[in-house]
Coordinates of C-alpha atoms in Angstrom, one line a residue:
M1 CA -32.7 6.9 -38.1
R2 CA -29.3 5.9 -36.7
Y3 CA -29.3 2.5 -38.6
L4 CA -30.0 4.3 -41.9
F5 CA -26.7 6.2 -41.3
Y6 CA -25.1 2.9 -40.5
L7 CA -26.2 1.6 -43.9
L8 CA -25.1 4.6 -45.9
G9 CA -21.8 4.9 -44.2
T10 CA -20.7 1.3 -44.2
V11 CA -21.8 0.5 -47.7
G12 CA -20.0 3.6 -48.8
L13 CA -16.7 2.5 -47.2
L14 CA -16.7 -1.2 -48.0
V15 CA -13.6 -2.5 -49.9
P16 CA -12.0 -5.8 -50.6
G17 CA -8.8 -7.2 -49.1
L18 CA -10.0 -8.5 -45.7
G19 CA -7.1 -9.8 -43.6
Y20 CA -7.9 -13.4 -43.5
A21 CA -5.8 -16.0 -41.8
E22 CA -2.9 -17.5 -43.8
D23 CA -3.3 -21.1 -44.9
E24 CA -0.7 -23.0 -46.9
A25 CA -3.4 -24.9 -48.7
V26 CA -5.2 -21.8 -49.9
T27 CA -4.5 -20.6 -53.4
P28 CA -2.9 -17.1 -53.8
A29 CA -5.1 -14.0 -53.2
V30 CA -4.7 -13.0 -56.8
Q31 CA -7.4 -15.5 -57.7
Q32 CA -10.0 -13.7 -55.6
L33 CA -13.1 -13.2 -57.7
D34 CA -14.7 -9.8 -58.5
L35 CA -18.4 -10.4 -57.8
T36 CA -19.5 -6.7 -57.9
H37 CA -21.4 -7.3 -61.2
H38 CA -22.4 -10.9 -60.4
W39 CA -25.9 -12.0 -59.2
A40 CA -24.3 -13.0 -55.9
G41 CA -23.0 -9.5 -55.3
Y42 CA -26.3 -7.9 -56.1
F43 CA -28.1 -10.4 -53.8
S44 CA -25.7 -9.8 -50.9
L45 CA -26.0 -6.1 -51.2
A46 CA -29.8 -6.3 -51.2
V47 CA -29.8 -8.6 -48.2
M48 CA -27.6 -6.2 -46.2
V49 CA -29.8 -3.2 -47.1
V50 CA -33.0 -5.1 -46.0
A51 CA -31.2 -6.2 -42.8
Y52 CA -30.2 -2.6 -41.9
I53 CA -33.7 -1.3 -42.7
A54 CA -35.2 -4.0 -40.4
A55 CA -32.7 -3.0 -37.6
M56 CA -33.7 0.6 -38.2
L57 CA -37.3 -0.2 -37.6
E58 CA -36.6 -2.1 -34.4
D59 CA -38.7 0.3 -32.2
V60 CA -41.7 -0.1 -34.6
T61 CA -41.6 -3.8 -35.3
E62 CA -40.3 -4.8 -31.9
L63 CA -38.0 -7.2 -33.7
R64 CA -34.6 -7.2 -32.1
K65 CA -31.9 -5.8 -34.4
S66 CA -29.6 -8.8 -34.1
K67 CA -32.0 -11.1 -35.8
P68 CA -32.0 -9.7 -39.3
M69 CA -28.2 -9.0 -39.2
L70 CA -27.4 -12.6 -38.2
L71 CA -29.5 -13.9 -41.0
A72 CA -28.0 -11.5 -43.5
S73 CA -24.4 -12.3 -42.7
A74 CA -25.2 -16.1 -43.0
L75 CA -26.9 -15.6 -46.4
I76 CA -24.1 -13.4 -47.7
W77 CA -21.3 -15.9 -46.8
A78 CA -23.4 -18.9 -48.0
V79 CA -23.7 -17.2 -51.4
I80 CA -20.0 -16.3 -51.6
V81 CA -18.8 -19.8 -50.7
T82 CA -21.3 -21.3 -53.2
V83 CA -20.0 -19.2 -56.0
Y84 CA -16.4 -19.9 -55.1
Q85 CA -17.2 -23.6 -54.8
Q86 CA -18.5 -23.6 -58.4
Q87 CA -15.1 -22.2 -59.4
G88 CA -13.2 -24.8 -57.3
Q89 CA -11.9 -22.1 -55.0
N90 CA -14.1 -22.5 -52.0
Q91 CA -11.2 -22.8 -49.6
L92 CA -10.2 -19.3 -50.4
A93 CA -13.6 -17.9 -49.3
I94 CA -13.7 -20.2 -46.3
A95 CA -10.3 -18.9 -45.1
A96 CA -11.6 -15.3 -45.5
F97 CA -14.7 -16.1 -43.4
R98 CA -12.6 -17.8 -40.7
G99 CA -10.3 -14.7 -40.5
N100 CA -13.3 -12.4 -39.9
L101 CA -14.7 -14.9 -37.4
Q102 CA -11.4 -15.0 -35.5
T103 CA -11.3 -11.2 -35.3
Y104 CA -14.8 -11.0 -34.0
M105 CA -14.2 -13.8 -31.4
E106 CA -11.2 -12.0 -30.0
L107 CA -13.1 -8.8 -29.7
L108 CA -16.1 -10.6 -28.1
L109 CA -14.0 -12.4 -25.5
F110 CA -12.3 -9.1 -24.6
I111 CA -15.6 -7.2 -24.2
M112 CA -17.3 -10.2 -22.4
V113 CA -14.7 -10.2 -19.6
S114 CA -14.6 -6.4 -19.3
M115 CA -18.4 -6.2 -19.0
T116 CA -18.5 -9.1 -16.6
Y117 CA -16.2 -7.2 -14.2
L118 CA -18.3 -4.1 -14.6
N119 CA -21.4 -6.0 -13.8
A120 CA -19.7 -7.5 -10.7
M121 CA -18.7 -4.0 -9.6
E122 CA -22.2 -2.8 -10.2
D123 CA -23.6 -5.6 -8.0
M124 CA -21.1 -4.6 -5.3
R125 CA -22.5 -1.1 -5.5
I126 CA -19.2 0.4 -6.4
F127 CA -20.7 2.8 -9.0
E128 CA -23.5 3.7 -6.7
A129 CA -21.0 4.6 -4.0
I130 CA -19.1 6.8 -6.4
K131 CA -22.3 8.6 -7.3
F132 CA -23.4 9.2 -3.7
W133 CA -19.9 10.3 -2.8
L134 CA -20.0 13.0 -5.5
V135 CA -23.5 14.1 -4.6
S136 CA -22.7 14.3 -0.9
K137 CA -20.0 16.9 -1.4
H138 CA -22.6 19.6 -2.1
W139 CA -20.4 21.3 -4.7
S140 CA -21.6 24.1 -6.9
Y141 CA -23.0 23.4 -10.3
R142 CA -19.9 24.8 -12.0
R143 CA -17.5 22.7 -9.8
L144 CA -19.5 19.6 -10.3
F145 CA -19.5 20.2 -14.1
W146 CA -15.8 20.1 -14.1
I147 CA -15.3 17.3 -11.7
T148 CA -17.7 14.9 -13.5
G149 CA -16.1 15.9 -16.8
F150 CA -12.6 15.1 -15.7
M151 CA -13.6 11.9 -13.8
V152 CA -15.5 10.5 -16.8
F153 CA -12.6 11.5 -19.1
F154 CA -10.2 9.2 -17.2
I155 CA -12.7 6.5 -16.3
S156 CA -13.7 6.0 -19.9
S157 CA -10.1 5.1 -20.8
V158 CA -10.6 1.8 -19.0
V159 CA -14.4 1.4 -18.8
N160 CA -16.7 1.3 -21.8
G161 CA -18.1 4.7 -22.7
L162 CA -21.8 3.9 -22.1
T163 CA -21.2 2.7 -18.5
A164 CA -19.0 5.7 -17.7
G165 CA -21.4 8.1 -19.3
L166 CA -24.4 6.7 -17.5
L167 CA -22.6 6.7 -14.1
M168 CA -21.8 10.4 -14.4
G169 CA -25.2 11.1 -15.9
A170 CA -26.8 9.7 -12.8
V171 CA -24.8 12.2 -10.7
V172 CA -25.8 15.3 -12.7
V173 CA -29.5 14.2 -12.9
A174 CA -29.5 13.6 -9.1
V175 CA -28.0 17.0 -8.3
G176 CA -29.7 19.0 -11.1
R177 CA -33.3 18.2 -10.3
D178 CA -34.0 21.9 -9.9
S179 CA -31.8 23.1 -12.8
P180 CA -32.6 21.6 -16.2
K181 CA -30.0 23.9 -17.8
F182 CA -27.2 22.4 -15.6
V183 CA -28.3 18.9 -16.5
S184 CA -28.3 19.7 -20.2
L185 CA -24.9 21.3 -20.2
A186 CA -23.4 18.7 -17.9
C187 CA -24.7 15.9 -20.1
I188 CA -23.1 17.5 -23.2
N189 CA -19.9 17.8 -21.3
I190 CA -20.0 14.1 -20.2
V191 CA -20.6 12.9 -23.8
I192 CA -17.6 14.9 -25.1
A193 CA -15.3 13.9 -22.2
T194 CA -16.3 10.2 -22.4
N195 CA -15.6 10.0 -26.2
A196 CA -12.3 12.0 -25.8
G197 CA -11.2 9.8 -22.8
G198 CA -11.9 6.6 -24.7
S199 CA -9.8 7.7 -27.7
F200 CA -6.3 7.8 -26.0
S201 CA -6.4 4.3 -24.7
P202 CA -6.7 1.0 -26.5
L203 CA -9.2 -0.1 -23.8
G204 CA -11.4 2.9 -24.3
G205 CA -13.6 1.6 -27.2
I206 CA -14.2 -0.8 -30.0
S207 CA -12.4 1.4 -32.6
T208 CA -9.2 1.7 -30.5
L209 CA -9.4 -2.0 -29.6
F210 CA -9.5 -2.9 -33.3
V211 CA -6.3 -0.9 -34.0
W212 CA -4.5 -2.5 -31.1
Q213 CA -5.9 -5.9 -31.9
Y214 CA -4.6 -5.7 -35.5
G215 CA -1.2 -4.7 -34.3
I216 CA -1.3 -1.3 -36.1
L217 CA -0.4 0.6 -33.0
G218 CA 1.3 -0.6 -29.8
F219 CA -0.4 -0.3 -26.4
L220 CA 1.7 2.7 -25.3
Q221 CA 1.5 4.5 -28.7
F222 CA -2.2 5.3 -28.1
F223 CA -1.2 7.6 -25.2
K224 CA 0.4 10.0 -27.7
L225 CA -3.2 11.2 -28.2
F226 CA -3.7 12.2 -24.5
V227 CA -3.0 15.9 -25.1
P228 CA -5.1 16.2 -28.3
C229 CA -8.0 14.4 -26.5
L230 CA -7.7 16.6 -23.5
V231 CA -7.9 19.7 -25.7
N232 CA -10.9 18.2 -27.4
F233 CA -12.6 18.0 -24.0
L234 CA -11.5 21.3 -22.7
V235 CA -12.4 23.6 -25.6
P236 CA -16.2 23.1 -25.5
A237 CA -16.1 22.7 -21.7
L238 CA -14.6 26.2 -21.4
A239 CA -17.2 27.6 -23.7
M240 CA -20.1 26.1 -21.7
H241 CA -18.6 27.0 -18.3
F242 CA -19.9 30.6 -18.5
A243 CA -23.5 29.4 -19.3
L244 CA -23.7 27.3 -16.1
P245 CA -25.6 28.4 -13.0
K246 CA -23.4 29.8 -10.2
D247 CA -25.5 28.5 -7.2
K248 CA -25.3 25.2 -5.3
P249 CA -27.8 22.4 -5.5
A250 CA -29.7 21.3 -2.5
V251 CA -29.5 17.5 -2.4
E252 CA -30.2 14.9 0.2
T253 CA -27.9 11.9 0.2
E254 CA -27.6 8.5 1.8
R255 CA -24.6 6.5 2.8
V256 CA -23.7 3.5 0.6
V257 CA -21.9 0.6 2.4
L258 CA -19.8 -1.5 0.1
P259 CA -20.2 -5.3 0.6
R260 CA -17.3 -7.5 1.4
G261 CA -14.9 -8.0 -1.5
A262 CA -15.9 -4.9 -3.4
K263 CA -12.5 -3.2 -3.3
R264 CA -10.7 -6.4 -4.2
I265 CA -12.8 -6.8 -7.3
I266 CA -11.5 -3.3 -8.4
F267 CA -8.0 -4.6 -7.9
L268 CA -8.6 -7.8 -9.8
F269 CA -10.0 -5.8 -12.7
G270 CA -6.8 -3.8 -12.8
V271 CA -4.8 -7.0 -12.7
T272 CA -6.9 -8.4 -15.6
I273 CA -6.2 -5.3 -17.7
A274 CA -2.4 -5.7 -16.9
L275 CA -2.6 -9.3 -18.0
A276 CA -4.2 -8.4 -21.3
V277 CA -1.4 -5.9 -22.0
A278 CA 1.3 -8.3 -20.9
F279 CA 0.0 -11.2 -23.0
D280 CA -0.1 -8.8 -26.0
V281 CA 3.2 -7.0 -25.5
K282 CA 5.4 -9.8 -24.0
L283 CA 3.9 -13.0 -25.3
R284 CA 2.5 -11.8 -28.6
L285 CA -0.8 -13.5 -27.7
P286 CA -4.2 -11.9 -28.3
A287 CA -5.2 -9.5 -25.5
A288 CA -8.3 -11.6 -25.1
A289 CA -6.1 -14.5 -23.7
G290 CA -5.0 -12.2 -20.8
M291 CA -8.6 -11.1 -20.3
M292 CA -9.8 -14.7 -20.0
A293 CA -7.0 -15.4 -17.5
G294 CA -8.4 -12.4 -15.5
L295 CA -11.9 -13.9 -15.7
S296 CA -10.6 -17.0 -14.0
L297 CA -9.3 -14.8 -11.1
L298 CA -12.8 -13.4 -10.7
Q299 CA -14.2 -16.9 -10.6
F300 CA -11.8 -18.1 -8.0
F301 CA -12.4 -14.9 -5.9
F302 CA -16.2 -15.5 -5.9
F303 CA -15.5 -19.1 -4.8
Y304 CA -13.4 -17.7 -2.0
L305 CA -16.1 -15.3 -0.9
H306 CA -18.6 -18.0 -1.0
K307 CA -16.5 -20.4 1.2
T308 CA -15.4 -17.7 3.7
S309 CA -18.7 -15.8 4.2
N310 CA -19.2 -14.7 7.8
S311 CA -23.0 -14.8 7.6
R312 CA -25.2 -17.8 7.0
S313 CA -23.7 -19.8 4.1
L314 CA -25.5 -20.3 0.9
R315 CA -25.3 -24.0 1.5
Q316 CA -27.3 -23.6 4.7
L317 CA -29.8 -21.3 3.0
E318 CA -30.3 -23.8 0.2
Y319 CA -30.8 -26.6 2.8
D320 CA -33.6 -24.5 4.3
L321 CA -35.4 -24.7 1.0
F322 CA -36.3 -28.3 2.0
S323 CA -36.8 -27.6 5.7
G324 CA -39.6 -25.0 5.7
A325 CA -37.5 -21.8 5.5
D326 CA -39.6 -18.7 5.0
V327 CA -39.6 -16.7 1.8
S328 CA -37.2 -14.0 3.0
D329 CA -34.4 -16.6 3.5
L330 CA -35.0 -17.9 0.0
D331 CA -34.8 -14.5 -1.4
I332 CA -31.5 -13.8 0.4
A333 CA -30.1 -17.1 -0.9
D334 CA -31.1 -16.3 -4.5
A335 CA -29.7 -12.7 -4.3
R336 CA -26.4 -13.9 -2.8
A337 CA -26.1 -16.7 -5.3
K338 CA -26.5 -14.3 -8.2
K339 CA -24.0 -11.9 -6.6
L340 CA -21.3 -14.6 -6.5
D341 CA -22.1 -16.2 -9.9
V342 CA -19.9 -15.1 -12.8
F343 CA -22.2 -16.8 -15.3
E344 CA -25.1 -14.8 -14.2
K345 CA -23.1 -11.6 -14.9
V346 CA -22.1 -12.9 -18.3
G347 CA -25.8 -13.6 -19.0
R348 CA -26.6 -9.9 -18.3
L349 CA -24.4 -8.7 -21.1
E350 CA -26.1 -6.8 -23.9
W351 CA -26.1 -9.8 -26.2
D352 CA -28.5 -8.3 -28.7
T353 CA -25.9 -5.6 -29.4
L354 CA -23.0 -8.0 -29.4
L355 CA -24.8 -10.3 -31.9
F356 CA -25.9 -7.4 -34.0
F357 CA -22.2 -6.4 -34.2
Y358 CA -21.3 -9.9 -35.3
G359 CA -23.8 -9.7 -38.1
A360 CA -22.6 -6.2 -39.1
M361 CA -18.9 -7.3 -39.0
M362 CA -19.4 -10.5 -41.0
G363 CA -21.8 -8.9 -43.4
I364 CA -19.4 -6.0 -44.0
G365 CA -16.6 -8.5 -44.4
G366 CA -18.6 -10.4 -47.0
L367 CA -19.5 -7.3 -49.0
G368 CA -15.9 -6.2 -48.8
Y369 CA -14.7 -9.6 -50.0
I370 CA -17.1 -9.4 -52.9
G371 CA -15.2 -6.3 -54.0
Y372 CA -17.8 -3.5 -53.7
L373 CA -16.7 0.1 -54.0
D374 CA -13.0 -0.5 -54.2
A375 CA -12.8 2.9 -56.0
V376 CA -13.9 4.6 -52.7
S377 CA -10.7 3.3 -51.1
H378 CA -8.6 4.7 -53.9
M379 CA -10.4 8.0 -53.7
L380 CA -10.0 8.4 -49.9
Y381 CA -6.4 7.5 -49.7
G382 CA -5.4 8.0 -53.3
Q383 CA -7.0 11.0 -54.8
L384 CA -7.5 12.7 -51.5
S385 CA -4.8 13.3 -48.9
P386 CA -4.7 10.9 -46.0
T387 CA -5.3 13.8 -43.6
L388 CA -8.4 15.0 -45.4
A389 CA -9.7 11.5 -45.7
N390 CA -9.2 10.8 -41.9
I391 CA -10.9 14.1 -41.0
L392 CA -13.9 13.3 -43.2
I393 CA -14.2 9.8 -41.9
G394 CA -14.1 11.2 -38.4
L395 CA -16.9 13.7 -39.1
S396 CA -19.0 10.8 -40.5
S397 CA -18.7 9.0 -37.1
A398 CA -21.3 11.5 -35.9
F399 CA -23.7 9.4 -37.9
V400 CA -22.1 6.0 -38.2
D401 CA -20.8 3.8 -35.4
N402 CA -17.0 4.4 -35.1
G403 CA -16.2 0.7 -34.6
T404 CA -17.9 -0.1 -37.9
L405 CA -16.0 2.7 -39.7
M406 CA -12.7 1.6 -38.2
F407 CA -13.2 -1.9 -39.3
A408 CA -14.0 -0.7 -42.8
V409 CA -10.9 1.4 -43.0
I410 CA -8.7 -1.4 -41.6
T411 CA -9.9 -3.7 -44.4
M412 CA -8.7 -1.0 -46.9
Q413 CA -5.2 -1.5 -45.6
P414 CA -4.1 2.0 -46.5
D415 CA -0.4 2.7 -46.7
I416 CA -0.2 5.6 -44.2
P417 CA 2.3 6.4 -41.4
Q418 CA 1.7 6.0 -37.7
G419 CA 0.7 9.6 -37.3
Q420 CA -2.2 9.1 -39.7
W421 CA -3.4 6.0 -37.9
L422 CA -3.3 8.1 -34.7
L423 CA -5.2 10.8 -36.5
L424 CA -7.9 8.4 -37.6
T425 CA -8.2 7.0 -34.1
L426 CA -8.6 10.5 -32.7
T427 CA -11.1 11.7 -35.3
L428 CA -13.2 8.5 -35.1
G429 CA -13.2 8.6 -31.3
V430 CA -14.1 12.3 -30.8
G431 CA -16.2 12.7 -34.0
G432 CA -19.2 11.0 -32.3
S433 CA -19.5 14.0 -29.9
L434 CA -20.7 16.3 -32.7
L435 CA -24.3 15.0 -32.3
A436 CA -26.2 13.5 -29.4
I437 CA -26.9 10.4 -31.5
G438 CA -23.2 10.1 -32.5
S439 CA -22.1 7.8 -29.7
A440 CA -23.4 5.3 -27.2
P441 CA -23.0 7.7 -24.2
G442 CA -25.0 10.3 -26.0
I443 CA -27.8 7.9 -26.8
G444 CA -27.8 6.6 -23.3
L445 CA -28.0 10.0 -21.8
L446 CA -30.9 11.0 -24.1
G447 CA -32.9 8.4 -22.2
Q448 CA -31.5 8.9 -18.8
A449 CA -32.0 12.7 -18.8
K450 CA -35.1 12.7 -21.0
G451 CA -36.6 16.1 -21.5
Q452 CA -33.5 17.9 -20.2
Y453 CA -30.7 16.6 -22.5
T454 CA -32.1 16.6 -26.0
F455 CA -30.8 16.4 -29.6
S456 CA -31.6 20.1 -30.1
S457 CA -29.9 21.2 -26.8
H458 CA -26.7 19.3 -28.0
M459 CA -27.0 20.9 -31.4
K460 CA -26.9 24.4 -29.9
W461 CA -23.3 23.8 -28.9
L462 CA -22.2 22.2 -32.1
P463 CA -19.9 25.1 -33.1
A464 CA -18.0 24.7 -29.8
V465 CA -17.8 20.9 -30.2
L466 CA -16.6 21.4 -33.8
L467 CA -14.0 23.9 -32.7
G468 CA -12.7 21.3 -30.1
Y469 CA -12.6 18.7 -32.9
F470 CA -10.4 20.7 -35.2
A471 CA -8.3 22.1 -32.2
A472 CA -7.5 18.5 -31.2
I473 CA -6.4 17.7 -34.8
G474 CA -4.2 20.8 -34.8
V475 CA -2.6 19.9 -31.5
H476 CA -2.0 16.3 -32.7
F477 CA 0.0 17.6 -35.7
L478 CA 1.9 19.8 -33.3
V479 CA 2.8 17.4 -30.5
N480 CA 3.1 14.3 -32.6
A481 CA 4.9 15.7 -35.6
G482 CA 7.5 13.1 -35.4
S483 CA 5.0 10.3 -36.1
F484 CA 4.2 11.6 -39.7

């Protein structure tokens, strides 16, 4: 069902004018062709519809969602370039394709490094240690509700929402085995806090990363949304507080010992984020360049751990493979080799989703370049006020991926002040909290806390979440009035 909403939302927001790279050999943009009533336009639209339907039926057909989207994007751009080639303007379309490809590659490299570090920290049991530390405190349900909420609010500003949400979800599921009501309310709180926390930082999600990557907002400007995002989290949390159980959970815990190098990896991740910011702010290079520099630090650190290990070295264990070593030694060698292998962690990324997003971005870029629904852009930021347009787009993020929506709006290139871009960032970020299926953390927790956190249990608190949504907007206009 979610992919049907993807389809309806993205097709309804597609517009021309993608920001392709400048090329002196390219003819002026005024010669861009309107293919909305051309066979190529109808064909491209049909291909995208079929691809989204195929992605929507992934659970039924067992066909990974990336496959139809990759094919669709290839067909769409092949048709576009063919038509432009017939008009002797193929370089114009090729430049547009390259511009979209560059945007995706910068985003991909940034996400790749970030997720590689997160996989490394997971292998070092850092997240597991945080989980057991929280559980071991034996706090009351109400206190744990607030602590997990505030922790995930701040963690999600630097860690992707799904990872942060599942981390705290594991905590509430572990301590709430005897209280399904607590698990349900805590999961709703985690979803709201995660989406709110990811909205005041350029590192918090794909939509904020897009705005930063395009240079629309500077790194520090995002933090103007801190207070509105905090309000968005606090309003529904206060409403749910009084429905929480008052007693304490009885939980048995175990101690987690961090392996050598775990804390230094956390430090290196912080250094990597700092490099990304410095490359963008000081050198005017893409943030992905700083992230790749940080990846090299992780590689060198793994090499250092490998060479200075106090236990039996991997080299000795590998030698044992040819000298009759038992299976346990070989298992240890394999496990330690994976733990210190950056490429193994890169291989564990959710490549199906990343490739699906490539297909979606390139397909949307193609349909936008064709010229579909240009009138929608004029209606949103012409006939309607920018404030109303941004609020409506934010509400639609409960059904449509916010990264896809942000990309569509950026291609519109609306002439709006900084305050409106901040408003759009805010509404798209927190709008996904309105429904359980509105964001990656919500979908992840539906599976993690299956039977306790459900779509209907989230819907019961929709009025409170909606109140937080509009309260955050009101606070934004109040505290950031100078940005309009």
